[in-house]
Amino acid sequence: MTSPASAAAFDHPAAHVIELQVQPADVDAYGHVNNAVYLTWLDRAARSHSAALGVPLARCLALRRGMAAQRIEIDYLRAAVRGDRVQAATWIVAADGRLRAERRFQIRRASDAATLARARVDYVCINLDSGRATRMPEIFARAYVVTACA
C-alpha cells in the first residue's frame, strides 16, 4: 500500500499499490514493455490486493473458489521501457456480493508518476474444479467490496 501522500496522484484514493521493476524479458523487439506483460502486472496487483483483503491464493485453493477475469479492457497511454520501475494500483469499483466484481487499475512510472496504462477487469467467481460460475463464499463477499467510485 502507498502512503496518503504518494497516493495523491492516482485516479482514486485508497489505492492498493505494488511496485515492479521492468525485467529484460519484459521488453519486446520495439524496445518497450510488451502489452502481455501489463496483463501479468494487473494480475499481480489484484492477487496482492486480494491477499491484503484476507483472501490469499492459498485460501482460494482451499475453498476451491476463485475470481476469474471475464472481460479486460486496457488503454495503453505511454510505454514502459527497460530500467523503469512501475507502480500498479488497483481498486474495486463494483461488487454484487454474489458473483461479480469489477476492478480498475492504473499503472504509472515511479520516477515521474506518468500514467502508462489504465485498465478495467470484470471478474466472476468460479468453482476451481468445474470452471463454472458459482456464488461467492462468504469470505469473498465480505472482502470484495467497493473501494472506489467507477
Short mmCIF file of C-alpha atoms in Angstrom, two decimals:
data_model
loop_
_atom_site.label_atom_id
_atom_site.label_comp_id
_atom_site.label_asym_id
_atom_site.label_seq_id
_atom_site.Cartn_x
_atom_site.Cartn_y
_atom_site.Cartn_z
CA MET A 1 0.00 0.00 0.00
CA THR A 2 1.10 3.54 -0.57
CA SER A 3 1.13 6.34 1.92
CA PRO A 4 -1.58 9.02 1.54
CA ALA A 5 0.95 11.47 0.10
CA SER A 6 2.17 9.12 -2.62
CA ALA A 7 -1.39 8.02 -3.44
CA ALA A 8 -2.46 11.56 -4.30
CA ALA A 9 -1.55 11.26 -7.99
CA PHE A 10 -3.56 8.08 -8.50
CA ASP A 11 -7.01 8.17 -10.08
CA HIS A 12 -8.81 7.23 -6.86
CA PRO A 13 -7.95 7.41 -3.15
CA ALA A 14 -7.11 4.34 -1.08
CA ALA A 15 -5.13 2.67 -3.85
CA HIS A 16 -3.60 -0.73 -3.27
CA VAL A 17 -0.22 -0.40 -4.97
CA ILE A 18 2.57 -2.80 -5.81
CA GLU A 19 5.91 -1.78 -7.27
CA LEU A 20 7.52 -3.72 -10.08
CA GLN A 21 10.82 -3.46 -11.90
CA VAL A 22 10.78 -3.86 -15.69
CA GLN A 23 12.76 -7.01 -16.44
CA PRO A 24 14.83 -7.53 -19.62
CA ALA A 25 12.40 -10.28 -20.72
CA ASP A 26 9.50 -7.78 -20.46
CA VAL A 27 10.91 -5.68 -23.31
CA ASP A 28 9.98 -6.64 -26.86
CA ALA A 29 11.63 -6.01 -30.23
CA TYR A 30 10.22 -2.46 -30.28
CA GLY A 31 12.20 -1.59 -27.15
CA HIS A 32 9.23 -1.20 -24.83
CA VAL A 33 7.35 -3.45 -22.41
CA ASN A 34 5.21 -5.91 -24.34
CA ASN A 35 1.45 -5.50 -23.96
CA ALA A 36 1.07 -9.01 -22.49
CA VAL A 37 3.31 -8.04 -19.57
CA TYR A 38 0.74 -5.47 -18.47
CA LEU A 39 -1.77 -8.30 -18.01
CA THR A 40 0.70 -10.01 -15.69
CA TRP A 41 1.10 -6.78 -13.73
CA LEU A 42 -2.68 -6.42 -13.38
CA ASP A 43 -2.93 -9.99 -12.12
CA ARG A 44 -0.14 -9.47 -9.59
CA ALA A 45 -1.76 -6.28 -8.27
CA ALA A 46 -5.17 -7.98 -7.99
CA ARG A 47 -3.71 -11.00 -6.17
CA SER A 48 -1.78 -8.76 -3.78
CA HIS A 49 -4.90 -6.72 -3.07
CA SER A 50 -6.99 -9.86 -2.54
CA ALA A 51 -4.41 -11.17 -0.07
CA ALA A 52 -4.45 -7.82 1.76
CA LEU A 53 -8.25 -8.10 1.95
CA GLY A 54 -7.98 -11.52 3.58
CA VAL A 55 -8.36 -13.72 0.50
CA PRO A 56 -4.87 -15.02 -0.33
CA LEU A 57 -4.36 -17.59 -3.07
CA ALA A 58 -3.96 -20.41 -0.53
CA ARG A 59 -7.46 -19.66 0.82
CA CYS A 60 -8.92 -19.69 -2.69
CA LEU A 61 -7.31 -23.05 -3.38
CA ALA A 62 -8.55 -24.48 -0.08
CA LEU A 63 -12.10 -23.29 -0.83
CA ARG A 64 -11.82 -24.37 -4.49
CA ARG A 65 -13.14 -20.93 -5.49
CA GLY A 66 -11.53 -18.04 -7.33
CA MET A 67 -12.21 -14.80 -9.13
CA ALA A 68 -11.61 -15.24 -12.87
CA ALA A 69 -11.32 -12.45 -15.40
CA GLN A 70 -14.34 -12.33 -17.68
CA ARG A 71 -13.60 -9.11 -19.57
CA ILE A 72 -10.44 -7.00 -19.76
CA GLU A 73 -10.05 -3.51 -21.23
CA ILE A 74 -6.65 -1.81 -21.27
CA ASP A 75 -5.83 1.67 -22.51
CA TYR A 76 -2.11 1.94 -23.21
CA LEU A 77 -1.07 5.57 -22.84
CA ARG A 78 2.75 5.59 -22.69
CA ALA A 79 5.45 2.99 -22.99
CA ALA A 80 7.39 1.48 -20.12
CA VAL A 81 10.98 0.70 -21.05
CA ARG A 82 14.00 -1.17 -19.74
CA GLY A 83 15.03 0.10 -16.32
CA ASP A 84 11.66 1.60 -15.41
CA ARG A 85 10.15 0.95 -12.03
CA VAL A 86 6.36 0.91 -12.23
CA GLN A 87 3.52 1.13 -9.74
CA ALA A 88 0.39 -0.93 -10.37
CA ALA A 89 -2.59 0.40 -8.42
CA THR A 90 -5.99 -1.23 -8.10
CA TRP A 91 -9.43 -0.54 -6.67
CA ILE A 92 -12.70 -2.44 -6.53
CA VAL A 93 -15.32 -0.22 -8.17
CA ALA A 94 -18.28 -2.62 -8.22
CA ALA A 95 -19.21 -5.81 -6.41
CA ASP A 96 -22.54 -7.56 -6.03
CA GLY A 97 -21.52 -9.81 -3.12
CA ARG A 98 -22.80 -12.84 -5.01
CA LEU A 99 -20.98 -13.47 -8.28
CA ARG A 100 -19.27 -10.43 -9.80
CA ALA A 101 -16.70 -7.76 -9.02
CA GLU A 102 -15.05 -5.10 -11.14
CA ARG A 103 -11.57 -3.69 -10.62
CA ARG A 104 -9.92 -0.64 -12.09
CA PHE A 105 -6.18 -0.36 -12.45
CA GLN A 106 -3.69 2.42 -13.07
CA ILE A 107 -0.10 1.71 -13.98
CA ARG A 108 2.36 4.55 -13.69
CA ARG A 109 6.11 5.06 -13.87
CA ALA A 110 7.51 5.56 -10.37
CA SER A 111 10.14 8.14 -11.37
CA ASP A 112 7.74 10.78 -12.71
CA ALA A 113 4.26 9.42 -11.82
CA ALA A 114 3.33 9.39 -15.52
CA THR A 115 0.34 7.13 -16.13
CA LEU A 116 1.32 4.39 -18.57
CA ALA A 117 -1.95 2.48 -18.70
CA ARG A 118 -5.42 2.23 -17.24
CA ALA A 119 -7.47 -0.94 -17.17
CA ARG A 120 -10.82 -2.36 -16.22
CA VAL A 121 -11.33 -6.03 -15.41
CA ASP A 122 -14.68 -7.71 -14.78
CA TYR A 123 -14.38 -10.81 -12.60
CA VAL A 124 -16.74 -13.66 -11.88
CA CYS A 125 -16.46 -16.14 -9.04
CA ILE A 126 -15.79 -19.66 -10.29
CA ASN A 127 -15.62 -23.17 -8.92
CA LEU A 128 -12.00 -24.19 -9.48
CA ASP A 129 -12.97 -27.82 -10.06
CA SER A 130 -15.64 -27.28 -12.71
CA GLY A 131 -14.62 -23.86 -14.06
CA ARG A 132 -18.26 -22.77 -13.83
CA ALA A 133 -19.57 -19.58 -12.29
CA THR A 134 -20.69 -20.04 -8.70
CA ARG A 135 -21.83 -17.95 -5.75
CA MET A 136 -19.04 -16.27 -3.80
CA PRO A 137 -18.10 -17.81 -0.46
CA GLU A 138 -18.88 -15.51 2.47
CA ILE A 139 -15.20 -14.56 2.85
CA PHE A 140 -15.18 -13.28 -0.75
CA ALA A 141 -18.42 -11.33 -0.30
CA ARG A 142 -17.00 -9.63 2.83
CA ALA A 143 -13.64 -8.87 1.17
CA TYR A 144 -14.70 -7.76 -2.29
CA VAL A 145 -16.50 -4.54 -1.53
CA VAL A 146 -16.28 -1.23 -3.37
CA THR A 147 -13.12 0.73 -2.51
CA ALA A 148 -13.50 3.49 -5.14
CA CYS A 149 -16.15 5.01 -7.40
CA ALA A 150 -16.15 3.94 -11.05
#
